[in-house]
């Protein structure tokens, strides 16, 4: 009996520096292209599983993974000195882009980036190998852009720049699993770097302070930037601040009001929820088909 790998095959893949990462391969029947899913901060790959299965069933071999320190890529115990900041996440992204190509040689490569998952590819020269990128809620994360109202701005500032660093100092990592806040556990290094980021209008300037060069001008592939009107992080100003800098990539914007699809909310994370998948996921499948699959 044939094995249905669209349900997901768990794997271990070593990052470029040797760190073992938890990876899941959703192998498509008669694949047309291969897609890599880059997650948001502190959200485990298991959240994206239904979406990855859907894409695999639509002939896109799809790969999900956890950044180091998170989910299946976490050590037995997170400690305060665990190396899991921006530099390591870029290393993991670069590794998985190479791995995706090795699994489907000769097929086009696409990337789905959720929030920071759409920033990380801009920091590796490997992005020149991308044939299409679809981002969800990706933005500069500059605090004055949070919204749409002042209360949304205050809540996000409190969460990211006060509560999370405080809890991280207490525990040696951010205990997302224990607190059941919708996050996985997050390494202390990354929480502290996010807190530092608030002082920089341009995230690429901040990353330069971490000795991380940007390669965003190398990106030349078609890019679709999706956001919901009720996403307090990905406001129009936040999107403009980022995508206006991608001078060599053709960017298409898709901004959706939840009411237009009969939903009460989409926010920053619900694009990948199964309950909205019937409406939202065909948008991704159809767009990648147009960009990556030659007409027959």
Backbone as CSV, one residue per row, in Angstrom:
resi,resn,N_x,N_y,N_z,CA_x,CA_y,CA_z,C_x,C_y,C_z
1,UNK,0.843,-1.198,0.000,0.000,0.000,0.000,0.879,1.249,0.000
2,UNK,0.555,2.209,-0.863,1.332,3.440,-0.947,1.142,4.273,0.322
3,UNK,2.228,4.935,0.761,2.170,5.801,1.942,1.782,7.210,1.506
4,UNK,0.801,7.777,2.192,0.364,9.139,1.888,1.197,10.124,2.691
5,UNK,2.244,10.680,2.050,3.131,11.607,2.748,2.574,13.030,2.784
6,UNK,1.379,13.258,2.194,0.764,14.577,2.370,0.356,14.778,3.828
7,UNK,0.301,13.694,4.605,-0.028,13.809,6.026,1.177,14.240,6.858
8,UNK,2.373,14.231,6.276,3.553,14.748,6.950,4.500,13.684,7.440
9,UNK,5.775,13.824,7.089,6.820,12.901,7.502,7.813,13.657,8.388
10,UNK,7.889,13.315,9.690,8.818,14.022,10.586,10.264,13.632,10.294
11,UNK,11.143,14.635,10.309,12.551,14.429,9.992,13.418,15.258,10.930
12,UNK,14.706,14.938,10.950,15.696,15.781,11.614,16.682,16.240,10.555
13,UNK,16.890,17.552,10.478,17.825,18.129,9.514,18.802,19.007,10.281
14,UNK,20.069,18.839,10.013,21.078,19.650,10.703,21.238,20.983,9.989
15,UNK,21.183,22.040,10.768,21.373,23.380,10.213,22.819,23.541,9.748
16,UNK,23.120,24.677,9.154,24.447,24.878,8.569,25.555,24.837,9.605
17,UNK,25.217,25.129,10.870,26.215,25.056,11.933,26.122,23.755,12.720
18,UNK,25.322,22.804,12.228,25.238,21.497,12.859,24.103,21.318,13.836
19,UNK,23.349,22.373,14.155,22.262,22.248,15.129,21.111,21.438,14.526
20,UNK,20.572,20.441,15.261,19.487,19.610,14.713,18.141,20.325,14.779
21,UNK,17.426,20.339,13.665,16.130,21.001,13.562,15.035,19.972,13.311
22,UNK,13.887,20.209,13.938,12.722,19.382,13.683,11.998,19.865,12.440
23,UNK,11.855,18.985,11.465,11.325,19.326,10.143,10.210,18.339,9.810
24,UNK,9.205,18.815,9.091,8.163,17.915,8.589,8.029,18.116,7.084
25,UNK,8.081,17.021,6.351,7.984,17.043,4.892,6.603,16.528,4.479
26,UNK,5.854,17.364,3.784,4.550,16.991,3.246,4.732,16.795,1.739
27,UNK,4.959,15.554,1.343,5.307,15.247,-0.048,4.052,15.195,-0.906
28,UNK,4.039,15.984,-1.959,2.871,16.068,-2.836,2.915,14.991,-3.903
29,UNK,1.758,14.475,-4.284,1.701,13.614,-5.463,1.904,14.463,-6.716
30,UNK,2.773,14.035,-7.587,3.062,14.779,-8.816,3.336,16.256,-8.500
31,UNK,4.388,16.516,-7.712,4.634,17.896,-7.267,4.947,18.834,-8.417
32,UNK,4.392,20.042,-8.329,4.653,21.090,-9.314,5.759,22.029,-8.859
33,UNK,5.937,22.133,-7.534,6.926,23.032,-6.955,7.118,22.611,-5.507
34,UNK,8.115,23.194,-4.848,8.348,22.931,-3.431,8.222,24.254,-2.678
35,UNK,7.544,24.201,-1.527,7.298,25.391,-0.724,7.904,25.204,0.664
36,UNK,8.514,26.259,1.183,9.033,26.277,2.547,8.183,27.231,3.370
37,UNK,7.734,26.762,4.537,6.947,27.600,5.443,7.857,28.120,6.550
38,UNK,8.024,29.436,6.615,8.768,30.091,7.680,7.768,30.647,8.692
39,UNK,7.869,30.212,9.926,6.855,30.526,10.921,7.045,31.918,11.526
40,UNK,6.043,32.334,12.290,6.136,33.566,13.067,6.914,33.304,14.353
41,UNK,7.198,34.355,15.095,7.949,34.248,16.343,7.222,33.341,17.327
42,UNK,7.921,32.321,17.810,7.387,31.522,18.896,6.140,30.730,18.566
43,UNK,5.858,30.496,17.291,4.716,29.663,16.917,5.253,28.375,16.314
44,UNK,4.848,27.261,16.903,5.355,25.960,16.484,4.855,25.607,15.093
45,UNK,5.641,24.785,14.403,5.262,24.333,13.065,3.945,23.562,13.065
46,UNK,3.566,22.994,14.206,2.319,22.218,14.231,1.104,23.097,13.927
47,UNK,1.227,24.406,14.173,0.130,25.327,13.872,-0.134,25.394,12.364
48,UNK,0.906,25.155,11.568,0.828,25.287,10.113,0.537,23.954,9.427
49,UNK,0.374,22.911,10.204,0.213,21.577,9.636,-0.989,21.464,8.688
50,UNK,-2.189,21.923,9.080,-3.325,21.807,8.149,-3.090,22.560,6.837
51,UNK,-2.470,23.740,6.929,-2.162,24.513,5.725,-1.175,23.755,4.840
52,UNK,-0.133,23.181,5.459,0.868,22.437,4.684,0.241,21.219,4.017
53,UNK,-0.656,20.540,4.710,-1.341,19.392,4.111,-2.184,19.827,2.916
54,UNK,-2.866,20.950,3.066,-3.682,21.472,1.966,-2.809,21.760,0.745
55,UNK,-1.673,22.412,0.950,-0.806,22.757,-0.171,-0.230,21.500,-0.818
56,UNK,0.103,20.498,0.000,0.620,19.252,-0.559,-0.449,18.550,-1.397
57,UNK,-1.674,18.581,-0.934,-2.763,17.967,-1.693,-3.027,18.692,-3.009
58,UNK,-2.517,19.934,-3.111,-2.662,20.705,-4.346,-1.349,20.747,-5.126
59,UNK,-0.553,19.689,-4.955,0.637,19.437,-5.785,1.820,20.340,-5.462
60,UNK,1.898,20.833,-4.219,3.082,21.566,-3.769,3.699,20.790,-2.612
61,UNK,4.848,20.156,-2.842,5.557,19.565,-1.715,5.902,20.691,-0.752
62,UNK,5.524,20.534,0.505,5.609,21.628,1.470,6.408,21.183,2.685
63,UNK,7.276,22.068,3.153,8.164,21.763,4.279,7.914,22.766,5.391
64,UNK,7.653,22.267,6.587,7.568,23.112,7.769,8.714,22.751,8.704
65,UNK,9.073,23.669,9.590,10.125,23.380,10.572,10.000,24.356,11.726
66,UNK,10.650,24.012,12.818,10.729,24.907,13.977,12.099,25.562,14.009
67,UNK,12.112,26.881,14.268,13.388,27.535,14.525,14.023,26.909,15.770
68,UNK,15.326,26.970,15.838,16.000,26.376,16.997,15.501,27.009,18.302
69,UNK,15.355,26.168,19.310,14.846,26.629,20.599,13.344,26.544,20.722
70,UNK,12.663,26.226,19.613,11.192,26.221,19.587,10.696,24.830,19.195
71,UNK,9.631,24.371,19.840,8.951,23.143,19.424,9.883,21.954,19.281
72,UNK,9.849,21.310,18.111,10.654,20.121,17.860,12.136,20.433,17.675
73,UNK,12.485,21.714,17.645,13.894,22.106,17.534,14.444,22.640,18.856
74,UNK,13.723,22.402,19.952,14.156,22.869,21.261,15.079,21.851,21.913
75,UNK,16.034,22.310,22.714,16.849,21.380,23.490,16.021,20.802,24.638
76,UNK,16.530,19.795,25.330,15.778,19.242,26.467,15.402,20.306,27.499
77,UNK,16.257,21.308,27.634,15.962,22.392,28.582,16.554,23.688,28.044
78,UNK,15.713,24.706,27.887,16.208,26.011,27.455,16.894,26.707,28.627
79,UNK,18.063,27.249,28.376,18.782,28.021,29.382,19.030,29.421,28.861
80,UNK,19.390,30.321,29.747,19.517,31.723,29.382,20.611,31.957,28.348
81,UNK,21.603,31.067,28.291,22.714,31.262,27.356,22.535,30.506,26.042
82,UNK,21.338,29.957,25.815,21.087,29.250,24.557,21.166,30.228,23.385
83,UNK,21.923,29.873,22.349,22.098,30.737,21.174,20.924,30.550,20.231
84,UNK,19.970,31.483,20.287,18.775,31.360,19.452,18.238,32.709,19.036
85,UNK,19.133,33.575,18.547,18.734,34.914,18.122,18.584,35.010,16.613
86,UNK,18.534,36.238,16.126,18.339,36.479,14.697,19.376,35.751,13.856
87,UNK,20.641,35.806,14.271,21.690,35.186,13.462,21.426,33.702,13.258
88,UNK,21.039,33.012,14.321,20.789,31.581,14.227,19.544,31.292,13.385
89,UNK,18.519,32.146,13.499,17.306,31.931,12.702,17.574,32.120,11.216
90,UNK,18.444,33.060,10.882,18.821,33.228,9.472,19.567,31.993,8.978
91,UNK,20.456,31.458,9.821,21.172,30.236,9.465,20.198,29.091,9.199
92,UNK,19.180,28.974,10.052,18.195,27.902,9.879,17.385,28.095,8.598
93,UNK,17.000,29.343,8.311,16.253,29.617,7.080,17.071,29.267,5.849
94,UNK,18.333,29.667,5.849,19.202,29.371,4.707,19.353,27.867,4.520
95,UNK,19.525,27.154,5.636,19.652,25.700,5.571,18.408,25.068,4.964
96,UNK,17.231,25.485,5.425,15.996,24.847,4.947,15.688,25.207,3.503
97,UNK,16.106,26.391,3.044,15.950,26.711,1.632,16.788,25.748,0.788
98,UNK,18.006,25.478,1.233,18.853,24.537,0.510,18.279,23.124,0.576
99,UNK,17.754,22.757,1.751,17.175,21.429,1.919,15.959,21.249,1.010
100,UNK,15.117,22.273,0.928,13.925,22.187,0.080,14.318,21.929,-1.367
101,UNK,15.342,22.619,-1.838,15.788,22.409,-3.213,16.347,21.008,-3.410
102,UNK,17.031,20.480,-2.380,17.618,19.144,-2.504,16.543,18.062,-2.562
103,UNK,15.381,18.325,-1.952,14.309,17.339,-1.945,13.547,17.309,-3.269
104,UNK,13.530,18.428,-3.963,12.802,18.507,-5.231,13.682,19.187,-6.273
105,UNK,14.794,18.565,-6.641,15.707,19.207,-7.596,15.009,19.482,-8.920
106,UNK,15.263,20.674,-9.412,14.691,21.059,-10.697,13.324,21.697,-10.604
107,UNK,12.661,21.612,-9.446,11.348,22.242,-9.300,11.497,23.673,-8.772
108,UNK,10.557,24.565,-9.107,10.599,25.925,-8.578,10.482,25.927,-7.053
109,UNK,11.066,26.952,-6.436,11.074,27.086,-4.979,10.272,28.308,-4.565
110,UNK,9.276,28.090,-3.716,8.500,29.184,-3.152,8.634,29.202,-1.645
111,UNK,8.344,30.345,-1.041,8.426,30.471,0.414,7.192,31.187,0.932
112,UNK,6.607,30.639,2.011,5.523,31.308,2.719,6.099,31.812,4.026
113,UNK,6.134,33.119,4.210,6.706,33.696,5.419,5.630,34.347,6.264
114,UNK,5.464,33.870,7.487,4.486,34.444,8.414,5.216,35.384,9.364
115,UNK,4.846,36.656,9.354,5.444,37.660,10.224,6.960,37.689,10.008
116,UNK,7.755,37.423,11.050,9.211,37.464,10.888,9.689,36.443,9.872
117,UNK,8.867,35.431,9.614,9.240,34.429,8.620,9.413,34.988,7.228
118,UNK,8.859,36.183,6.968,9.073,36.854,5.700,10.252,37.799,5.713
119,UNK,10.767,38.123,6.922,11.949,38.979,7.048,13.227,38.156,6.882
120,UNK,13.259,36.985,7.487,14.495,36.189,7.521,15.067,35.892,6.138
121,UNK,14.244,35.580,5.120,14.833,35.333,3.793,15.547,36.553,3.214
122,UNK,15.194,37.740,3.696,15.831,38.955,3.180,17.247,39.117,3.713
123,UNK,17.632,38.276,4.664,18.931,38.409,5.318,19.930,37.362,4.844
124,UNK,19.555,36.585,3.844,20.468,35.582,3.293,20.573,35.757,1.787
125,UNK,21.783,35.623,1.235,21.925,35.714,-0.225,21.217,34.585,-0.950
126,UNK,20.799,33.541,-0.209,20.061,32.435,-0.818,18.721,32.892,-1.394
127,UNK,18.256,34.084,-0.995,16.938,34.534,-1.484,16.905,34.706,-2.997
128,UNK,18.042,34.825,-3.610,18.069,34.940,-5.080,17.581,33.665,-5.751
129,UNK,17.544,32.564,-4.997,17.087,31.288,-5.550,15.578,31.113,-5.438
130,UNK,14.903,32.043,-4.747,13.457,31.943,-4.616,12.786,32.321,-5.938
131,UNK,11.759,31.570,-6.288,10.991,31.864,-7.494,9.700,32.614,-7.179
132,UNK,9.260,32.582,-5.927,8.076,33.331,-5.502,8.039,33.332,-3.984
133,UNK,7.520,34.433,-3.410,7.383,34.519,-1.961,6.012,35.092,-1.621
134,UNK,5.348,34.471,-0.661,4.021,34.874,-0.193,4.153,35.151,1.298
135,UNK,3.929,36.396,1.714,4.081,36.728,3.122,2.720,37.020,3.745
136,UNK,2.608,36.707,5.028,1.379,36.938,5.787,1.746,37.734,7.038
137,UNK,1.282,38.970,7.104,1.532,39.783,8.291,2.972,40.193,8.483
138,UNK,3.780,40.163,7.432,5.193,40.538,7.539,5.335,42.048,7.473
139,UNK,6.127,42.603,8.406,6.275,44.051,8.524,7.552,44.368,9.297
140,UNK,7.827,45.661,9.490,9.053,46.108,10.130,9.043,45.973,11.651
141,UNK,7.853,45.806,12.258,7.731,45.711,13.720,8.300,46.937,14.421
142,UNK,8.031,48.112,13.851,8.448,49.369,14.472,7.281,49.874,15.311
143,UNK,7.466,50.050,16.623,6.339,50.314,17.526,5.392,51.443,17.132
144,UNK,5.863,52.586,16.619,4.899,53.627,16.244,3.915,53.202,15.157
145,UNK,4.212,52.111,14.441,3.308,51.638,13.393,2.200,50.740,13.936
146,UNK,2.326,50.272,15.186,1.305,49.384,15.736,-0.039,50.105,15.763
147,UNK,-1.110,49.366,15.572,-2.413,50.022,15.561,-3.538,49.003,15.450
148,UNK,-4.694,49.456,14.963,-4.927,50.775,14.366,-5.143,51.888,15.384
149,UNK,-5.478,51.549,16.619,-5.746,52.564,17.630,-4.660,52.614,18.686
150,UNK,-4.762,53.626,19.552,-3.739,53.813,20.578,-3.716,52.653,21.574
151,UNK,-4.873,52.063,21.844,-4.916,50.973,22.805,-4.222,49.730,22.263
152,UNK,-4.396,49.449,20.956,-3.665,48.336,20.333,-2.165,48.562,20.445
153,UNK,-1.759,49.803,20.216,-0.342,50.139,20.283,0.206,49.909,21.686
154,UNK,-0.547,50.358,22.702,-0.105,50.206,24.089,-0.004,48.727,24.466
155,UNK,-1.008,47.934,24.087,-1.002,46.509,24.446,0.192,45.787,23.835
156,UNK,0.492,46.077,22.575,1.611,45.393,21.922,2.952,45.823,22.514
157,UNK,3.076,47.105,22.790,4.319,47.574,23.428,4.512,46.891,24.779
158,UNK,3.431,46.799,25.557,3.518,46.168,26.875,3.908,44.700,26.742
159,UNK,3.287,44.003,25.802,3.553,42.577,25.638,4.989,42.309,25.227
160,UNK,5.438,42.987,24.158,6.732,42.665,23.570,7.914,43.289,24.294
161,UNK,7.724,44.480,24.858,8.875,45.215,25.376,8.922,45.300,26.893
162,UNK,7.868,44.837,27.578,7.869,44.830,29.043,7.595,43.431,29.596
163,UNK,6.411,42.885,29.283,6.027,41.606,29.868,6.954,40.471,29.441
164,UNK,7.193,40.331,28.147,8.007,39.210,27.677,9.443,39.290,28.178
165,UNK,10.119,40.457,28.123,11.472,40.513,28.698,11.496,40.247,30.204
166,UNK,10.468,40.728,30.927,10.431,40.501,32.376,10.313,39.012,32.696
167,UNK,9.366,38.332,32.043,9.194,36.901,32.280,10.431,36.118,31.842
168,UNK,11.067,36.580,30.783,12.270,35.906,30.292,13.402,36.021,31.308
169,UNK,13.531,37.168,31.942,14.563,37.316,32.980,14.269,36.402,34.168
170,UNK,13.002,36.198,34.453,12.625,35.341,35.592,12.904,33.870,35.325
171,UNK,12.618,33.417,34.094,12.694,31.998,33.776,13.968,31.598,33.026
172,UNK,14.651,32.550,32.431,15.795,32.224,31.581,15.397,31.962,30.146
173,UNK,14.109,32.027,29.858,13.527,31.922,28.517,12.090,32.393,28.655
174,UNK,11.417,32.643,27.525,10.019,33.039,27.619,9.155,31.786,27.703
175,UNK,8.416,31.583,28.804,7.687,30.326,29.025,6.309,30.321,28.370
176,UNK,6.276,30.406,27.069,5.003,30.478,26.359,4.126,29.259,26.567
177,UNK,4.736,28.070,26.572,3.960,26.844,26.757,3.320,26.817,28.143
178,UNK,4.084,27.164,29.163,3.574,27.115,30.527,2.438,28.107,30.742
179,UNK,2.553,29.283,30.125,1.567,30.335,30.352,0.365,30.225,29.428
180,UNK,0.449,29.323,28.441,-0.675,29.093,27.512,-1.153,30.410,26.884
181,UNK,-0.173,31.161,26.356,-0.473,32.449,25.734,-0.539,32.358,24.210
182,UNK,-0.500,31.144,23.692,-0.509,30.989,22.244,0.871,30.953,21.633
183,UNK,1.908,31.050,22.484,3.286,30.975,22.027,3.925,29.679,22.500
184,UNK,4.940,29.241,21.765,5.831,28.219,22.280,6.853,28.899,23.189
185,UNK,7.677,28.107,23.850,8.801,28.685,24.587,9.751,29.350,23.591
186,UNK,10.328,30.482,23.990,11.186,31.258,23.093,12.523,31.505,23.786
187,UNK,13.653,31.302,23.097,14.958,31.551,23.712,15.109,32.992,24.183
188,UNK,15.826,33.158,25.285,16.020,34.481,25.874,16.709,35.436,24.899
189,UNK,17.695,34.951,24.150,18.427,35.823,23.238,17.485,36.496,22.249
190,UNK,16.535,35.733,21.714,15.646,36.308,20.727,14.694,37.315,21.364
191,UNK,14.190,37.024,22.552,13.305,37.971,23.247,14.035,39.287,23.498
192,UNK,15.274,39.211,23.939,16.033,40.424,24.229,16.346,41.208,22.946
193,UNK,16.619,40.502,21.863,16.879,41.202,20.602,15.622,41.898,20.095
194,UNK,14.466,41.260,20.238,13.214,41.896,19.845,12.984,43.160,20.670
195,UNK,13.291,43.096,21.966,13.114,44.271,22.822,14.055,45.411,22.397
196,UNK,15.265,45.073,21.989,16.213,46.087,21.508,15.744,46.714,20.206
197,UNK,15.061,45.927,19.387,14.680,46.358,18.054,13.808,47.620,18.063
198,UNK,13.102,47.888,19.179,12.151,49.005,19.229,12.810,50.362,19.050
199,UNK,14.129,50.434,19.225,14.832,51.709,19.135,15.202,52.083,17.699
200,UNK,14.918,51.216,16.734,15.370,51.426,15.361,14.172,51.520,14.422
201,UNK,14.092,52.611,13.681,12.995,52.789,12.731,13.063,51.775,11.603
202,UNK,14.278,51.449,11.193,14.496,50.507,10.088,15.097,49.229,10.649
203,UNK,14.424,48.106,10.457,14.912,46.853,11.025,16.266,46.462,10.457
204,UNK,16.565,46.872,9.227,17.852,46.521,8.647,18.988,47.269,9.349
205,UNK,18.722,48.482,9.833,19.722,49.203,10.631,19.969,48.479,11.949
206,UNK,18.895,48.002,12.562,19.028,47.254,13.814,19.842,45.982,13.599
207,UNK,19.534,45.255,12.531,20.246,44.011,12.277,21.715,44.259,11.943
208,UNK,22.004,45.406,11.337,23.401,45.758,11.083,24.166,45.913,12.389
209,UNK,23.469,46.396,13.437,24.102,46.502,14.758,24.439,45.122,15.314
210,UNK,23.713,44.105,14.871,24.005,42.727,15.270,24.982,42.067,14.298
211,UNK,25.575,42.870,13.408,26.501,42.365,12.381,25.834,41.367,11.451
212,UNK,24.555,41.636,11.169,23.807,40.819,10.217,23.506,41.668,8.981
213,UNK,24.212,41.448,7.895,23.943,42.234,6.690,22.615,41.844,6.063
214,UNK,21.978,42.798,5.421,20.743,42.515,4.708,21.047,42.237,3.237
215,UNK,20.259,41.350,2.659,20.369,41.032,1.237,19.030,41.264,0.556
216,UNK,18.255,42.237,1.078,16.905,42.430,0.549,16.909,42.907,-0.896
217,UNK,17.978,43.573,-1.318,18.030,44.023,-2.708,18.330,42.882,-3.677
218,UNK,18.753,41.730,-3.141,18.960,40.545,-3.989,17.652,39.878,-4.357
219,UNK,16.589,40.172,-3.599,15.315,39.512,-3.862,14.721,40.051,-5.158
220,UNK,14.471,39.149,-6.099,13.943,39.586,-7.400,12.651,38.858,-7.766
221,UNK,12.217,37.938,-6.914,11.068,37.113,-7.277,9.754,37.837,-7.010
222,UNK,8.679,37.453,-7.697,7.354,38.007,-7.395,7.005,37.743,-5.927
223,UNK,6.459,38.768,-5.283,6.143,38.686,-3.856,4.730,39.180,-3.633
224,UNK,3.930,38.379,-2.936,2.594,38.816,-2.540,2.594,39.066,-1.044
225,UNK,2.228,40.278,-0.643,2.197,40.664,0.765,0.745,40.708,1.230
226,UNK,0.351,39.693,2.004,-1.013,39.621,2.505,-1.082,40.198,3.912
227,UNK,-2.157,40.942,4.178,-2.427,41.394,5.543,-3.924,41.535,5.722
228,UNK,-4.361,41.471,6.961,-5.762,41.676,7.311,-5.916,43.067,7.918
229,UNK,-7.057,43.675,7.694,-7.278,45.032,8.197,-7.345,45.082,9.717
230,UNK,-7.543,43.920,10.372,-7.579,43.901,11.839,-6.293,43.356,12.439
231,UNK,-5.214,43.324,11.662,-3.911,42.901,12.174,-3.239,44.112,12.823
232,UNK,-3.039,44.122,14.142,-2.484,45.304,14.803,-0.995,45.498,14.555
233,UNK,-0.315,44.462,14.073,1.105,44.573,13.759,1.341,45.023,12.326
234,UNK,0.579,44.452,11.408,0.822,44.694,9.983,-0.132,45.763,9.460
235,UNK,0.078,46.987,9.915,-0.720,48.126,9.468,-0.198,48.618,8.120
236,UNK,-0.969,49.442,7.411,-0.475,49.957,6.127,0.879,50.656,6.233
237,UNK,1.076,51.457,7.291,2.367,52.127,7.453,3.496,51.115,7.648
238,UNK,3.217,50.057,8.422,4.240,49.038,8.664,4.606,48.320,7.372
239,UNK,3.621,48.055,6.532,3.899,47.373,5.269,4.704,48.266,4.335
240,UNK,4.304,49.515,4.240,5.022,50.445,3.361,6.469,50.588,3.801
241,UNK,6.680,50.634,5.109,8.038,50.802,5.646,8.954,49.664,5.188
242,UNK,8.409,48.465,5.061,9.221,47.323,4.628,9.271,47.181,3.114
243,UNK,8.106,47.040,2.496,8.088,46.610,1.098,8.576,47.693,0.134
244,UNK,8.548,48.950,0.556,9.094,50.005,-0.303,10.596,49.844,-0.494
245,UNK,11.239,49.056,0.366,12.681,48.854,0.257,13.062,47.672,-0.635
246,UNK,12.074,46.887,-1.026,12.371,45.743,-1.900,12.355,46.222,-3.351
247,UNK,13.376,46.983,-3.683,13.387,47.711,-4.952,13.432,46.810,-6.166
248,UNK,13.928,45.586,-6.021,14.121,44.725,-7.192,13.129,43.571,-7.275
249,UNK,12.164,43.550,-6.357,11.160,42.489,-6.368,9.793,43.084,-6.670
250,UNK,9.068,42.555,-7.647,7.701,43.032,-7.899,6.775,42.602,-6.763
251,UNK,6.226,43.582,-6.053,5.404,43.301,-4.867,3.946,43.605,-5.172
252,UNK,3.098,42.649,-4.837,1.646,42.816,-4.959,1.055,42.782,-3.549
253,UNK,0.155,43.717,-3.259,-0.457,43.791,-1.936,-1.859,43.178,-1.964
254,UNK,-2.185,42.431,-0.916,-3.524,41.869,-0.762,-3.957,42.158,0.672
255,UNK,-4.802,43.165,0.843,-5.264,43.544,2.183,-6.745,43.226,2.274
256,UNK,-7.123,42.433,3.289,-8.461,41.861,3.338,-9.174,42.240,4.631
257,UNK,-10.419,42.681,4.492,-11.282,42.935,5.643,-11.963,41.624,6.022
258,UNK,-11.888,41.202,7.278,-12.523,39.930,7.660,-13.995,39.843,7.276
259,UNK,-14.696,40.967,7.356,-16.127,40.955,7.029,-16.371,40.550,5.581
260,UNK,-15.378,40.782,4.724,-15.547,40.456,3.309,-15.615,38.945,3.062
261,UNK,-15.151,38.150,4.019,-15.233,36.688,3.876,-16.142,36.103,4.959
262,UNK,-16.912,36.958,5.614,-17.842,36.488,6.631,-17.186,36.049,7.921
263,UNK,-15.992,36.562,8.210,-15.276,36.199,9.436,-15.318,37.347,10.431
264,UNK,-15.272,37.011,11.712,-15.252,38.057,12.721,-13.860,38.646,12.895
265,UNK,-12.835,37.848,12.555,-11.458,38.344,12.659,-10.527,37.458,11.837
266,UNK,-9.418,38.045,11.449,-8.295,37.304,10.862,-7.045,37.607,11.684
267,UNK,-6.861,38.889,11.974,-5.755,39.291,12.823,-4.402,38.930,12.253
268,UNK,-3.473,38.617,13.173,-2.093,38.359,12.770,-1.831,36.884,12.493
269,UNK,-2.696,35.981,12.972,-2.355,34.561,12.902,-3.416,33.667,12.263
270,UNK,-4.659,34.133,12.109,-5.732,33.205,11.742,-5.740,32.811,10.263
271,UNK,-4.886,33.413,9.453,-4.787,32.979,8.060,-4.533,31.474,7.996
272,UNK,-3.781,30.944,8.948,-3.370,29.540,8.903,-4.292,28.620,9.688
273,UNK,-5.380,29.143,10.197,-6.348,28.320,10.921,-7.259,27.585,9.954
274,UNK,-7.565,26.344,10.294,-8.375,25.515,9.422,-9.755,26.124,9.159
275,UNK,-10.321,26.829,10.167,-11.685,27.342,10.004,-11.791,28.413,8.925
276,UNK,-10.672,29.077,8.601,-10.682,30.063,7.521,-10.015,29.538,6.243
277,UNK,-9.491,28.320,6.334,-8.740,27.782,5.209,-9.548,27.638,3.936
278,UNK,-10.828,27.324,4.077,-11.669,27.132,2.888,-11.659,28.369,2.003
279,UNK,-11.560,29.552,2.622,-11.592,30.810,1.875,-10.193,31.322,1.565
280,UNK,-9.272,31.230,2.541,-7.981,31.890,2.407,-6.917,31.034,1.724
281,UNK,-6.906,29.739,1.979,-5.817,28.924,1.440,-5.839,28.799,-0.076
282,UNK,-7.009,28.771,-0.730,-6.971,28.765,-2.201,-6.279,30.008,-2.775
283,UNK,-6.312,31.106,-2.020,-5.621,32.312,-2.468,-4.124,32.033,-2.634
284,UNK,-3.547,31.345,-1.655,-2.118,31.017,-1.726,-1.848,29.978,-2.806
285,UNK,-2.662,28.939,-2.846,-2.453,27.874,-3.845,-2.573,28.422,-5.262
286,UNK,-3.579,29.252,-5.495,-3.775,29.798,-6.843,-2.658,30.752,-7.227
287,UNK,-2.204,31.552,-6.251,-1.134,32.504,-6.570,0.164,31.765,-6.884
288,UNK,0.509,30.769,-6.062,1.731,30.012,-6.346,1.615,29.253,-7.672
289,UNK,0.428,28.787,-7.992,0.244,28.116,-9.281,0.547,29.076,-10.430
290,UNK,0.045,30.286,-10.325,0.299,31.279,-11.393,1.777,31.626,-11.495
291,UNK,2.456,31.697,-10.356,3.843,32.134,-10.368,4.837,31.019,-10.667
292,UNK,4.520,29.791,-10.248,5.523,28.729,-10.270,5.251,27.626,-11.290
293,UNK,4.004,27.512,-11.741,3.655,26.410,-12.625,3.440,26.926,-14.030
294,UNK,4.214,26.401,-14.963,4.084,26.846,-16.353,2.724,26.425,-16.888
295,UNK,2.077,27.293,-17.650,0.777,26.921,-18.213,0.909,25.734,-19.162
296,UNK,-0.101,24.861,-19.119,-0.063,23.674,-19.981,-0.954,23.879,-21.189
